[in-house]
XYZ file of C-alpha atoms in Angstrom:
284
model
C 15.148 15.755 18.000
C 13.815 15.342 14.183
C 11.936 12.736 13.366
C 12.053 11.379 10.292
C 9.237 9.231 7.729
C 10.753 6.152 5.775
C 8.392 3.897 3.075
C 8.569 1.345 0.646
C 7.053 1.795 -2.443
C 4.064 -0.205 -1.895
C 2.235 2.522 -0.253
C 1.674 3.707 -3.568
C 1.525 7.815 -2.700
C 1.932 9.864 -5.781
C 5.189 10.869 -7.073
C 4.497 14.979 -6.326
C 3.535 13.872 -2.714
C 6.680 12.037 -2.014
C 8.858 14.848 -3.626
C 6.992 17.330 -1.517
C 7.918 15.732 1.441
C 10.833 14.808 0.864
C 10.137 11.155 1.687
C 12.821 7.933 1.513
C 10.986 5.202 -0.324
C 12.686 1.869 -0.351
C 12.214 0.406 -3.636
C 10.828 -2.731 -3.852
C 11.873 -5.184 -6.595
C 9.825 -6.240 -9.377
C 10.888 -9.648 -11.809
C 9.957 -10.031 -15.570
C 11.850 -13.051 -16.401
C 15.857 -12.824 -15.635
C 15.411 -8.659 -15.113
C 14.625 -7.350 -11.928
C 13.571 -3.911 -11.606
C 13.150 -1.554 -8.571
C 8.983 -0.013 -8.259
C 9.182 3.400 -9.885
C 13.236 3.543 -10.231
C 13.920 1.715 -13.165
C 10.168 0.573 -14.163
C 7.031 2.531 -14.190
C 3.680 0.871 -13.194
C 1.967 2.162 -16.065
C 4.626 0.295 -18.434
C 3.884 -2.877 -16.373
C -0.237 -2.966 -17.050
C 0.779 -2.267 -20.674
C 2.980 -5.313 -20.173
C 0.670 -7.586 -18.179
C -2.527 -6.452 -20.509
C -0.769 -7.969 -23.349
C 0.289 -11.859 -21.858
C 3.484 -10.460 -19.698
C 4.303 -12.016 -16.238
C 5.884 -9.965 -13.498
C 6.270 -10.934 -9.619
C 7.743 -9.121 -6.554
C 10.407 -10.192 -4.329
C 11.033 -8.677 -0.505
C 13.679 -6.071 0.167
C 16.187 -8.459 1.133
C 17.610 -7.975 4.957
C 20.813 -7.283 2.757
C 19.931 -4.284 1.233
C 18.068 -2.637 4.523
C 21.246 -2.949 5.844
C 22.649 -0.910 3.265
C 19.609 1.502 3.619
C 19.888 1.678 7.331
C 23.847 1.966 7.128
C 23.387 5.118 4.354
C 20.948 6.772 7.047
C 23.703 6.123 9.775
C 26.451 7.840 7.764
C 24.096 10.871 6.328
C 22.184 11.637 9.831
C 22.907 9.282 13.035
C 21.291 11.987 15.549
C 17.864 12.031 13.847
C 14.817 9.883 15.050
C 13.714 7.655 11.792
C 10.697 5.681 11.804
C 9.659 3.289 9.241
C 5.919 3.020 8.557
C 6.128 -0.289 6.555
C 4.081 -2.680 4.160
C 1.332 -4.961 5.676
C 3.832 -8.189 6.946
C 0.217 -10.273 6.224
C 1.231 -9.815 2.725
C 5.392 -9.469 2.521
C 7.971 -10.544 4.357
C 9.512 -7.001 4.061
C 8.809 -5.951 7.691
C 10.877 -9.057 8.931
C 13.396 -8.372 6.527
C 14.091 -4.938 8.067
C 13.563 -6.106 11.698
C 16.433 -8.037 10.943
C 18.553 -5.410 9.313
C 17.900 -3.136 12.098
C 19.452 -6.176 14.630
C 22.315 -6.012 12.730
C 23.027 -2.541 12.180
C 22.646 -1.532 15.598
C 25.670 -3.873 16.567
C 27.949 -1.508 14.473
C 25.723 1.771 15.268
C 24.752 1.659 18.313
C 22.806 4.836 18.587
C 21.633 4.317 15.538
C 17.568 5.206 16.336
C 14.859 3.298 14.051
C 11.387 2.061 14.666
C 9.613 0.334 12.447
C 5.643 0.023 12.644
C 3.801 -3.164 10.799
C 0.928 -0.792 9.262
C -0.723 -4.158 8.682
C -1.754 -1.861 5.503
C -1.322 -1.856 1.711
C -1.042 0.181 -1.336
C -3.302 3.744 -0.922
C -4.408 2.713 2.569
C -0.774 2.610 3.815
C -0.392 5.626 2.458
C -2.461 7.263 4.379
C -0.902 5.815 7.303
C 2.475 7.129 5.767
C 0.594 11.103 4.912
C -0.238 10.475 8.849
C 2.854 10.312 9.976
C 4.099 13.004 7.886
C 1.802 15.234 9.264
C 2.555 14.537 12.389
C 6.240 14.585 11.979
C 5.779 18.053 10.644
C 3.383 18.861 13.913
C 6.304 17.802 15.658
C 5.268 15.426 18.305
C 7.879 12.697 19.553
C 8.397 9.757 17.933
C 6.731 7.565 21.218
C 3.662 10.152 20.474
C 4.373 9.426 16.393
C 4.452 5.968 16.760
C 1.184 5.600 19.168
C -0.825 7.394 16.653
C 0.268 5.721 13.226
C -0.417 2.808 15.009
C -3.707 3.373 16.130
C -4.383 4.937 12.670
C -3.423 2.048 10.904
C -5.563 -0.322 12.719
C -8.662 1.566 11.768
C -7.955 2.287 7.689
C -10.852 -0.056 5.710
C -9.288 -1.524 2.443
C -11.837 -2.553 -0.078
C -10.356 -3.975 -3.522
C -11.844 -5.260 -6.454
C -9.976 -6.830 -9.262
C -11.124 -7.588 -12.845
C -8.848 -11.017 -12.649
C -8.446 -13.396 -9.325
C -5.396 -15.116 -11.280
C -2.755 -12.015 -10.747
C -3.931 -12.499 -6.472
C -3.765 -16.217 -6.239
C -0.667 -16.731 -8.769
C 0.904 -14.385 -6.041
C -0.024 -16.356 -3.048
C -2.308 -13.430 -1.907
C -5.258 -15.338 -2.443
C -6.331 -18.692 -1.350
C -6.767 -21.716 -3.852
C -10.575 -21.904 -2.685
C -11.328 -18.501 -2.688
C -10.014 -18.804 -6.680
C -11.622 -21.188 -7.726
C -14.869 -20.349 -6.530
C -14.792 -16.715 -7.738
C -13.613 -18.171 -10.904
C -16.803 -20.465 -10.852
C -19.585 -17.812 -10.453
C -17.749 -15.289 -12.877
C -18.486 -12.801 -10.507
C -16.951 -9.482 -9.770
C -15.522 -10.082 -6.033
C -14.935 -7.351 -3.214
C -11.736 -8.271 -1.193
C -11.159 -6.556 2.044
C -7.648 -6.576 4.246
C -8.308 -7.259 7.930
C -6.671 -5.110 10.039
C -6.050 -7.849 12.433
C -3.536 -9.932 9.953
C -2.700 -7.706 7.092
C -4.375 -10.541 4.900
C -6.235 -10.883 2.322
C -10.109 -12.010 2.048
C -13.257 -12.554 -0.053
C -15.984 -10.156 1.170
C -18.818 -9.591 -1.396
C -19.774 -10.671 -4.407
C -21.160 -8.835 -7.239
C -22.000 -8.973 -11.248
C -21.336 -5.498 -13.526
C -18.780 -3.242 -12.550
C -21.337 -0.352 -11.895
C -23.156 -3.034 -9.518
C -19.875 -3.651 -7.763
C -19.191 0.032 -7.735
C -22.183 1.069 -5.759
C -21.322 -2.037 -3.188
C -18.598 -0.165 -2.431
C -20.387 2.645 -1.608
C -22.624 1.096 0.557
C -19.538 -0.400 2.392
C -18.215 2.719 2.888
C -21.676 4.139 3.912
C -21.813 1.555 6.588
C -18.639 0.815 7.977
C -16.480 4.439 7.332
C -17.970 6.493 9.795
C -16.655 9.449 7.037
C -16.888 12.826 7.821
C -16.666 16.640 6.271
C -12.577 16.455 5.551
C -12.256 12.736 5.699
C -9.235 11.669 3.447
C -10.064 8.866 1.054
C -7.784 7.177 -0.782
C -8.012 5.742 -4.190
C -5.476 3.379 -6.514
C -6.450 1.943 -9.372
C -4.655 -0.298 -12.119
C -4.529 1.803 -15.081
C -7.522 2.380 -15.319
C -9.130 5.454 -15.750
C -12.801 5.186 -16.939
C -13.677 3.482 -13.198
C -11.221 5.489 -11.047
C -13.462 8.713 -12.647
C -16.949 6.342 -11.911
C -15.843 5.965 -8.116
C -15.205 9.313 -7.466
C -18.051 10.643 -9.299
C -19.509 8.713 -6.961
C -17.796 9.570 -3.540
C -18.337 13.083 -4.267
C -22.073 12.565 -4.889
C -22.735 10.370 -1.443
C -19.822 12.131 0.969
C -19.419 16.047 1.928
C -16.446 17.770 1.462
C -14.332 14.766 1.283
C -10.719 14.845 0.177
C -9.773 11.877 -2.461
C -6.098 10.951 -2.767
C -5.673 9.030 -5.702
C -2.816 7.213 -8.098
C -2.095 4.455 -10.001
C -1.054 1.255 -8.143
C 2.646 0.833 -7.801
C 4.538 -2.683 -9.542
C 4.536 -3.757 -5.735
C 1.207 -3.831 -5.556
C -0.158 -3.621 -8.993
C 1.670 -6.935 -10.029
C -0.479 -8.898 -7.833
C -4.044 -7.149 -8.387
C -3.425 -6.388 -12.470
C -4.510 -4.137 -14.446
C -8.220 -2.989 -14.273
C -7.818 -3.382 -10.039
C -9.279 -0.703 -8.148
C -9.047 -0.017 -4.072
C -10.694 2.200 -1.763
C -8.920 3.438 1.360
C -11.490 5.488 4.252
């Protein structure tokens, strides 16, 4: 039986990857003011950080268990016999995976056989995206969906996330980050190093640095230490527009690691609206 990779949009892949594979990405919204826009259908991130660098305010908002129902329903009437599994957004940071655990309830009332899984990735932006390349490749490998599932999931759990952002306003205005962790960032003027724990999907304050090369070459010794990375090992990369420090850190990468093979893009609105522009994360 096929089995077949679902997304949202905050796994932030590049827009050639997802085409090449084919991939269904649920959009997820993105608000400026009264409009509400779905991540890379009708907005581009890009046009957000030239939005956000000038004074402009946009938020997210969870796929509603509305519209997965609709999603899941389309996937009913297009392919019932196929084995879909959803490898979702972190539910430390979203509500989305309960959103769609809900939808799923509900659909399989009216479609019984109707077969979905959906795996918490307890991941975000590049590093669920490589949990999302992961399953792809396996998909295409063509183990099982049990076998598919076992190993995303064991994937996942192992993925570092390191972020740094040039502003902590964009994470704590979004709940992401907590009011202490704010302020005192705020107080030291300091350039922090967030990491997600795998154990939550959340959130937290892990170094502290001053001077973006500084910071830069902390996360290098993070990966050094804690990556265990390999000849071949996939990194990934997103960054918030910009440029001059996504070409620092890989200058950088490719300097320290052998042979390793960057996957890089620009954070999706889903993402990018809570980090802001100048944000870059490393995935290993």
């Amino acid at each position: 039986m096929a089995v077949k990779i679902l997304a949202d949009s905050a796994c932030d892949l590049p827009e050639d990857v997802i085409e090449k594979n084919g991939l269904k990405v649920f959009p997820i919204p993105v608000i400026l003011g009264d409009e509400v826009y779905k991540d890379n259908v009708t907005i581009k991130s890009k046009k957000m950080f030239d939005d956000m660098k000038v004074g402009k305010v946009y938020k997210t908002s969870q796929i509603s268990r509305g519209e997965f129902q609709r999603y899941f329903k389309d996937l009913c009437d297009q392919d019932i016999s196929s084995d879909y599994i959803y490898i979702c957004f972190s539910s430390g940071l979203t509500k989305i995976f309960e959103a769609a655990t809900m939808a799923l309830a509900d659909v399989k009332e009216e479609f019984p056989d109707f077969k979905l899984t959906i795996i918490d990735t307890k991941c975000a932006s590049m590093g669920y995206g490589l949990a999302v390349l992961k399953g792809l490749e396996l998909a295409d490998a063509s183990l099982n969906s049990q076998e598919l599932i076992s190993e995303v999931s064991k994937f996942s759990s192992k993925i570092r996330h390191v972020f740094t952002v040039d502003d902590l306003t964009y994470l704590y205005r979004g709940g992401r980050l907590s009011k202490t962790s704010y302020f005192v960032g705020n107080m030291l003027n300091v350039k922090p190093i967030l990491h997600l724990d795998n154990s939550d999907g959340k959130l937290y304050p892990y170094r502290k640095t001053r001077g973006t090369r500084k910071m830069l070459h902390e996360i290098i010794d993070i990966m050094k230490k804690e990556g265990n990375i390999e000849k071949n090992h996939k990194i990934g990369i997103s960054h918030g527009d910009d440029i001059e420090k996504l070409n620092l850190i890989k200058e950088m990468i490719y300097n320290e690691f052998e042979e390793v093979e960057i996957v890089e893009s620009m954070m999706g609105c889903a993402v990018g609206a809570h980090t802001g522009p100048g944000a870059l994360a490393i995935f290993f």
